[in-house]
Every structure is written in structure tokens, then in C-alpha cells.
PDB file of C-alpha atoms in Angstrom:
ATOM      1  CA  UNK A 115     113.290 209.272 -36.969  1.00  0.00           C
ATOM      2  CA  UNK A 116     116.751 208.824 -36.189  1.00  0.00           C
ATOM      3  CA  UNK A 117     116.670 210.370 -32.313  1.00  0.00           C
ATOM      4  CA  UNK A 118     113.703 207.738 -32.556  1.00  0.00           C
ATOM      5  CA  UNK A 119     115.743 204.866 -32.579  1.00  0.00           C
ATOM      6  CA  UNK A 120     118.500 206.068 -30.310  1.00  0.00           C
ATOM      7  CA  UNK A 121     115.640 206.321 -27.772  1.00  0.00           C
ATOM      8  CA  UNK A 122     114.637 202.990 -28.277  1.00  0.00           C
ATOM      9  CA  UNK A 123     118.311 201.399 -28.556  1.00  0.00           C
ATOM     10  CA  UNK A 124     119.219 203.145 -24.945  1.00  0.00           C
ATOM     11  CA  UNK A 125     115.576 202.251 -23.842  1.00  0.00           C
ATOM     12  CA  UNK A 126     116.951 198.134 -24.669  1.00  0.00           C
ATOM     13  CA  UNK A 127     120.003 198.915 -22.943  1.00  0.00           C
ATOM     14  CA  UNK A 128     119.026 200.303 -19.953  1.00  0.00           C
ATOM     15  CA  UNK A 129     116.042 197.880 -18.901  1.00  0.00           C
ATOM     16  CA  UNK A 130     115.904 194.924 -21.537  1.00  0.00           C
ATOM     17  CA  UNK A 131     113.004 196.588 -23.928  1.00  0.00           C
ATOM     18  CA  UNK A 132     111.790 199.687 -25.748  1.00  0.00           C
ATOM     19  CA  UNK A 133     107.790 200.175 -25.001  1.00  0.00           C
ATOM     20  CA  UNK A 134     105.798 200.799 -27.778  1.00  0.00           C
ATOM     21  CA  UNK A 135     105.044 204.685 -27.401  1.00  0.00           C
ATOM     22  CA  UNK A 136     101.572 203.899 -29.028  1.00  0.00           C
ATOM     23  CA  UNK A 137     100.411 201.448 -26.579  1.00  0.00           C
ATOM     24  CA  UNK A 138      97.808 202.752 -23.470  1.00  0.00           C
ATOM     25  CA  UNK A 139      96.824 200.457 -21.134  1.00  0.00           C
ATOM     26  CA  UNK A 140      92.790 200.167 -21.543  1.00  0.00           C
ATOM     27  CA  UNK A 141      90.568 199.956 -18.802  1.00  0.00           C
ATOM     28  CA  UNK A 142      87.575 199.197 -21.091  1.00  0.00           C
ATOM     29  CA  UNK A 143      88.991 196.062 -21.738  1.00  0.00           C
ATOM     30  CA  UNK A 144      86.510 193.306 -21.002  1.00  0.00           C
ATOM     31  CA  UNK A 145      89.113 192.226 -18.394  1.00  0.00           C
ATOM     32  CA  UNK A 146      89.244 195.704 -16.511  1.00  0.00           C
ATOM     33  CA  UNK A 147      87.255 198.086 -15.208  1.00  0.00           C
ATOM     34  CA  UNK A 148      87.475 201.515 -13.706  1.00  0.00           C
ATOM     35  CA  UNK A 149      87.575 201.895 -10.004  1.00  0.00           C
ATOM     36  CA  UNK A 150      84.220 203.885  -9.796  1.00  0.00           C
ATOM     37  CA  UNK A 151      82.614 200.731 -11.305  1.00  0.00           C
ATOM     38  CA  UNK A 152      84.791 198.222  -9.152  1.00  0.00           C
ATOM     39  CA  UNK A 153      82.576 198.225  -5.609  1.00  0.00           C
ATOM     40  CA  UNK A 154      78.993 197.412  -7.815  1.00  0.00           C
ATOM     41  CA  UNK A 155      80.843 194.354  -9.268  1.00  0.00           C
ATOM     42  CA  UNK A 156      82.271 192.568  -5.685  1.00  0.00           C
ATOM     43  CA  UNK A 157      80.547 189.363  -5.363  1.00  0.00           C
ATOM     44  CA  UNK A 158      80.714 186.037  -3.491  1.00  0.00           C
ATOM     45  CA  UNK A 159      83.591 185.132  -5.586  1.00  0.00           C
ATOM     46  CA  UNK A 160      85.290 188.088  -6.883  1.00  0.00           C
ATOM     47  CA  UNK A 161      85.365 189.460  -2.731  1.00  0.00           C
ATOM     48  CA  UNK A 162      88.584 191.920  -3.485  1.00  0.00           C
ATOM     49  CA  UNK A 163      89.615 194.433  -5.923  1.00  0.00           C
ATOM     50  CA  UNK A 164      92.783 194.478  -7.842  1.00  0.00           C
ATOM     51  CA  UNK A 165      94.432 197.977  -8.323  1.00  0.00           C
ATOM     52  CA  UNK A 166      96.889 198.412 -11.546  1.00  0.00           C
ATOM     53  CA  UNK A 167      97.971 201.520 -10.637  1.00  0.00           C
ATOM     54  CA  UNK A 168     100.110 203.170 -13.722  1.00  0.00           C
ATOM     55  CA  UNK A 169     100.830 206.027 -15.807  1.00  0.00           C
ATOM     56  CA  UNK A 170     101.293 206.651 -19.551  1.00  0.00           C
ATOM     57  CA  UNK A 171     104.862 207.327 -19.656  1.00  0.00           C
ATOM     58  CA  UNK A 172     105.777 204.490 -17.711  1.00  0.00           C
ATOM     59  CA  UNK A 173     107.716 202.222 -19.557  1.00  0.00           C
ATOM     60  CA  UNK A 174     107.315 199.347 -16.636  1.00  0.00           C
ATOM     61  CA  UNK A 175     103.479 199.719 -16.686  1.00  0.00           C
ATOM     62  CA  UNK A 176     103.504 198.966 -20.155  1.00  0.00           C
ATOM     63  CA  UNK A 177     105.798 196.296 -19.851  1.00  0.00           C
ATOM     64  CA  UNK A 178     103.610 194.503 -17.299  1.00  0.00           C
ATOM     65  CA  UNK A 179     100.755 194.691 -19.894  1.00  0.00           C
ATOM     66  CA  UNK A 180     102.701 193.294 -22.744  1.00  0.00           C
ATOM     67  CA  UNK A 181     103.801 190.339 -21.052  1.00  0.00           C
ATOM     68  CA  UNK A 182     101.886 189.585 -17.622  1.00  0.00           C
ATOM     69  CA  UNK A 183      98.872 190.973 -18.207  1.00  0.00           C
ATOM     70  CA  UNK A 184      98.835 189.344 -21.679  1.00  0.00           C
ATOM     71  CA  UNK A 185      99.188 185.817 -20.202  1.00  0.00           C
ATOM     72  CA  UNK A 186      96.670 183.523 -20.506  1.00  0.00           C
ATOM     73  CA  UNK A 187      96.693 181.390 -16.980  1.00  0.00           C
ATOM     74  CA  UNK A 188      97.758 184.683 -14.799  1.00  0.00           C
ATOM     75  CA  UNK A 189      94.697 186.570 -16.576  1.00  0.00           C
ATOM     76  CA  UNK A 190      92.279 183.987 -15.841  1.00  0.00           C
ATOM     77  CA  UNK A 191      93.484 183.247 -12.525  1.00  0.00           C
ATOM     78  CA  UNK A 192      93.333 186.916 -11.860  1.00  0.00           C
ATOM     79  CA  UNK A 193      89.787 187.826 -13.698  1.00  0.00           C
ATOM     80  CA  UNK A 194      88.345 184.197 -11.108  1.00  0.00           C
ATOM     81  CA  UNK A 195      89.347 185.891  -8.096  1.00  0.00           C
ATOM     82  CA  UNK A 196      89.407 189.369  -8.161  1.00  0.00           C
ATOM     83  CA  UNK A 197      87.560 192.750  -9.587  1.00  0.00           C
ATOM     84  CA  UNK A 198      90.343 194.001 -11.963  1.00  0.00           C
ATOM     85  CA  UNK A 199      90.785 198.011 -12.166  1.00  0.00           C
ATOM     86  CA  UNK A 200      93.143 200.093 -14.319  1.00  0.00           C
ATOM     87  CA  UNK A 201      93.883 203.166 -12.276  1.00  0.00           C
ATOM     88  CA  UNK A 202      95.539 206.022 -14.494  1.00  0.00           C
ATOM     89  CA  UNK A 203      97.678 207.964 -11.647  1.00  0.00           C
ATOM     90  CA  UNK A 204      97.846 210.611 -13.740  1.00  0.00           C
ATOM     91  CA  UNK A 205      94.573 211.154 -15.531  1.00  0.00           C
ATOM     92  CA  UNK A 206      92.698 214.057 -15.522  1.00  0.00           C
ATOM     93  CA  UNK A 207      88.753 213.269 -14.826  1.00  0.00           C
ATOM     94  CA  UNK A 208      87.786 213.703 -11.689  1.00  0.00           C
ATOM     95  CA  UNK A 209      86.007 209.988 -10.179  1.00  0.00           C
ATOM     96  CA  UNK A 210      83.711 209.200  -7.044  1.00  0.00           C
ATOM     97  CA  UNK A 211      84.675 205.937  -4.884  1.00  0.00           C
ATOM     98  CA  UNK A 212      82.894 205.056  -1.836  1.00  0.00           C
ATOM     99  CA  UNK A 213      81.082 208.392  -1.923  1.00  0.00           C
ATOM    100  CA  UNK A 214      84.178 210.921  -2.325  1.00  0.00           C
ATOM    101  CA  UNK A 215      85.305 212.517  -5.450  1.00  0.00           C
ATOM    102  CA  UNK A 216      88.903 212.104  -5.983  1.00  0.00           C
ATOM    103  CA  UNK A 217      90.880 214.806  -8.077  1.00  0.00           C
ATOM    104  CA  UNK A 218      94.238 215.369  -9.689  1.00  0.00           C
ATOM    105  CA  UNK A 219      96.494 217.253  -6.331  1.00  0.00           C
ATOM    106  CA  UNK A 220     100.518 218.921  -6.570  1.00  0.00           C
ATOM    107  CA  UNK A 221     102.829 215.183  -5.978  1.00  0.00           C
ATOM    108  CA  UNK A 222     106.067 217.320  -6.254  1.00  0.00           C
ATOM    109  CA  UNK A 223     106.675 218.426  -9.574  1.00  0.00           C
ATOM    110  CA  UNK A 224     103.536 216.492 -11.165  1.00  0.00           C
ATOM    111  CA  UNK A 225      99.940 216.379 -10.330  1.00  0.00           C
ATOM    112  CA  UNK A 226      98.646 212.834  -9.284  1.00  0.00           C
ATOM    113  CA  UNK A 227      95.545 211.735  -8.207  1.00  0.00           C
ATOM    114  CA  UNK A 228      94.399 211.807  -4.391  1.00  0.00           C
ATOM    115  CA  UNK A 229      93.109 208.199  -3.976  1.00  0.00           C
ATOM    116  CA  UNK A 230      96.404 206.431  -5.776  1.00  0.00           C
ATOM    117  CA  UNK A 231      98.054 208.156  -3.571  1.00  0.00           C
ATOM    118  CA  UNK A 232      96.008 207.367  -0.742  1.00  0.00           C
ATOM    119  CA  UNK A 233      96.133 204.031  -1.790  1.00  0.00           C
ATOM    120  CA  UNK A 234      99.492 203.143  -3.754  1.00  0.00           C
ATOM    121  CA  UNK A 235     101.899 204.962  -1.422  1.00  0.00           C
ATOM    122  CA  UNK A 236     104.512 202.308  -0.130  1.00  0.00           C
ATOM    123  CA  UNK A 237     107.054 203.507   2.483  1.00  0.00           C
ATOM    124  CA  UNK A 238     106.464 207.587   1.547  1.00  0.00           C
ATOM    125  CA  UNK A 239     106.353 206.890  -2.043  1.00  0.00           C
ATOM    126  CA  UNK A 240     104.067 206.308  -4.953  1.00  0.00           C
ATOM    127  CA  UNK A 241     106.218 204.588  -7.691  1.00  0.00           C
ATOM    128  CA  UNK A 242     105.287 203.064 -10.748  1.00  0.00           C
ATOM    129  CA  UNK A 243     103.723 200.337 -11.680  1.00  0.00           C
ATOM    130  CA  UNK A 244     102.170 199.694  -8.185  1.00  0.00           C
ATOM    131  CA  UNK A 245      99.682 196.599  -7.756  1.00  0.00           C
ATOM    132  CA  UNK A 246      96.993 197.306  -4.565  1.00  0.00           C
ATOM    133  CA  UNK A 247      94.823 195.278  -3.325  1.00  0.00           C
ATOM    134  CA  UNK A 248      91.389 196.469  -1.751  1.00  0.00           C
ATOM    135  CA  UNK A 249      88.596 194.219   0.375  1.00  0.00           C
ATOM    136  CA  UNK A 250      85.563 194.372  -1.000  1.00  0.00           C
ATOM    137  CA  UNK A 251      84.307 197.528   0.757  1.00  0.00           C
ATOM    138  CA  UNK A 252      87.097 199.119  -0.847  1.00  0.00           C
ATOM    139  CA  UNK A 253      89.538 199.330   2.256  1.00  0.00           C
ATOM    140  CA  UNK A 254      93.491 198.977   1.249  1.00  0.00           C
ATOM    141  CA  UNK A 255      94.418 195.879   2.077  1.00  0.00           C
ATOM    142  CA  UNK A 256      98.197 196.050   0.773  1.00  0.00           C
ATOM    143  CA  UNK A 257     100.162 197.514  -1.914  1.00  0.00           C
ATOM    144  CA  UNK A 258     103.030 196.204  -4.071  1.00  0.00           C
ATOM    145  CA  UNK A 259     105.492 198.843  -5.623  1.00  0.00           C
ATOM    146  CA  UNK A 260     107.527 197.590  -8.987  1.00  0.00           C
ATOM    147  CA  UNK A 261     107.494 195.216 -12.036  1.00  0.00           C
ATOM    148  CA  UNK A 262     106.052 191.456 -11.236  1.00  0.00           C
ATOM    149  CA  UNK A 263     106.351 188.615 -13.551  1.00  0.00           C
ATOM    150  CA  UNK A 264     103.467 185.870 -13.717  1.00  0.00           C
ATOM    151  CA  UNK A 265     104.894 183.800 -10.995  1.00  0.00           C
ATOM    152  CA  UNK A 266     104.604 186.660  -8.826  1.00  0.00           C
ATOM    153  CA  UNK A 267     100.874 187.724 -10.107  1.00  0.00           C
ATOM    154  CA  UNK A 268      99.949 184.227  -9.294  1.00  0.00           C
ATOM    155  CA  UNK A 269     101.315 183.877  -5.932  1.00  0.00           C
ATOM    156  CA  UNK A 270      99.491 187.422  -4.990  1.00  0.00           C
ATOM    157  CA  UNK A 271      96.442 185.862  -6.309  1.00  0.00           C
ATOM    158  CA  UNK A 272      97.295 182.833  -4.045  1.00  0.00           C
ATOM    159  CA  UNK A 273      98.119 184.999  -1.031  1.00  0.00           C
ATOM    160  CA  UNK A 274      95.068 186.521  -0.515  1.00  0.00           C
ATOM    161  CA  UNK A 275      92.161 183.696  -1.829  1.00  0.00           C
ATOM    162  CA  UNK A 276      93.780 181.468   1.040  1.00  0.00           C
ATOM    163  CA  UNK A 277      93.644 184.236   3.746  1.00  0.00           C
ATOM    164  CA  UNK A 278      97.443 183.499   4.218  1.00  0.00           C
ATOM    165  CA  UNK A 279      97.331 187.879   3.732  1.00  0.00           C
ATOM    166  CA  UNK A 280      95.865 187.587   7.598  1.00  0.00           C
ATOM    167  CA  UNK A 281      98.454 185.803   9.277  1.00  0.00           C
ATOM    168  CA  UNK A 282     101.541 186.466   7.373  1.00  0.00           C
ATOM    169  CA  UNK A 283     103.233 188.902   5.105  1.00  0.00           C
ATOM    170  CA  UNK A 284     103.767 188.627   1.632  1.00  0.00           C
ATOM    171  CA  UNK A 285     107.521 187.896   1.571  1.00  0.00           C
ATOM    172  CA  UNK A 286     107.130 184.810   4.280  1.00  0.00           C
ATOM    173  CA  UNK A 287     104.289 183.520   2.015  1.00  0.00           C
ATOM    174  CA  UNK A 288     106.184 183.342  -0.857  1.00  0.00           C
ATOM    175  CA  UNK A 289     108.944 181.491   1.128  1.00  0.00           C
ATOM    176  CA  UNK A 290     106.886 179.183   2.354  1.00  0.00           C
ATOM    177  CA  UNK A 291     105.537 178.255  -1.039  1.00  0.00           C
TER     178      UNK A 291
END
């Protein structure tokens, strides 16, 4: 009990919160689905797919659940304008997409699955929490590595129901807005 604690003091220390060890992040939450699901539920107005690509152990990932996820106006703006998938880097079972079966493969010392890494790698690397977004034939459209706050979430959302994701990057729409 006592190491316990010290884990969760140093965990406060070092990035401003201790995760609750308990907590999974559930894609069978009415919110979320599962990626092999996402393509049969694109429609006229959810026409891309939202990737929450995370792992268990990932004390960021969990973060973004307890706070962003968890927010009202950025859920509901996010569940009007997108399909919304939980993608477990990590898990074991095997899942088609688009007609290919996508696996658990060697990612250095751990085993990750093919298509977040096909899909979630940003400059070489597949960190974690990353946040992809796919059209609605399931083609990466562009992925965003780290932690983002509800501000961020809602200017994403922004980004790409405008088209602005056509003529501009990310970073230059947020400047501009």
C-alpha cells in the first residue's frame, strides 16, 4: 500500500495527476465504437472517423478520458460530426478494416498493432495518446501525437467540418482562429 502511494505522489509530481490504475477506456461506450464497426456507421453527417488511439498503461490516454472526453460540449460536438473509435494499440484480438485483418507485430521492445501503426505514426513514431483522423472510406487523413485539452478537440472538430484540413495545416488554422 505504501509503494502505492509513492507511485501516485511522484505520478502528481511529475505530470500534475495520478491515473486511476482501475480505469480502461471503453469502446462500448454508447459514444465509441470499435474501428471494425466504424466504416458501416459513416453517413451524410458523420463523413469522417475519429481515431483515439491509446494504450492501458498510458497515463495521458487516461487523462484525456477523465477530463476531455468527459466534457459535455467537446463530446457532443465530437459524437455530431464524426464516427468516434477507441483503438487499443496494444490489444490482442486480431480485427478486419477495409477487408484486411490487422494483428499485434514486434514495435521494438513491445508488440503493437499493424494498422495504429499504419495509421498513428507521426514523424517515425507512434506515441501515446495519438488522435487520427480518417475520411470516410477509411483513408488517413492526419494524425495528432500528445495530450489535447477541449479547446484543442474543438478546433480539430472545426478544422476538418469546414474543409479548412484541404487548404491549410492544422497549426495555421488554429492561428487564424
Amino acid at each position: 500500500m505504501k509503494k502505492l502511494k509513492f507511485v501516485h505522489v511522484m505520478l502528481i509530481a511529475l505530470f500534475g495527476f495520478a491515473p486511476n490504475i482501475s480505469a480502461q477506456n471503453n469502446p462500448s461506450d454508447e459514444a465509441w465504437t470499435t474501428i471494425d464497426k466504424a466504416i458501416s456507421k459513416v453517413d451524410d453527417s458523420h463523413q469522417f472517423i475519429f481515431v483515439d488511439i491509446y494504450t492501458d498503461w498510458c497515463g495521458w490516454c487516461k487523462k484525456m478520458d477523465q477530463s476531455t472526453f468527459t466534457d459535455p460540449t467537446t463530446l457532443n460536438n465530437l459524437k455530431s460530426n464524426f464516427v468516434l473509435v477507441k483503438l487499443n494499440a496494444e490489444a490482442e484480438a486480431p480485427f478486419d478494416f477495409n477487408g484486411k485483418t490487422y494483428g499485434l507485430v514486434q514495435n521494438g521492445n513491445r508488440k503493437t498493432n499493424e494498422f495504429a501503426l499504419q495509421i498513428g505514426t507521426s514523424s517515425g513514431r507512434l506515441g501515446y495518446p495519438t488522435l487520427v483522423v480518417l475520411d470516410a472510406k477509411g483513408n488517413k487523413l492526419q494524425a495528432f501525437p500528445g495530450f489535447k485539452d477541449t479547446e484543442t478537440i474543438n478546433q480539430l472538430v472545426k478544422y476538418f467540418t469546414s474543409g479548412s484540413y484541404q487548404k491549410m495545416d492544422f497549426l495555421t488554422f488554429q492561428s487564424n482562429n
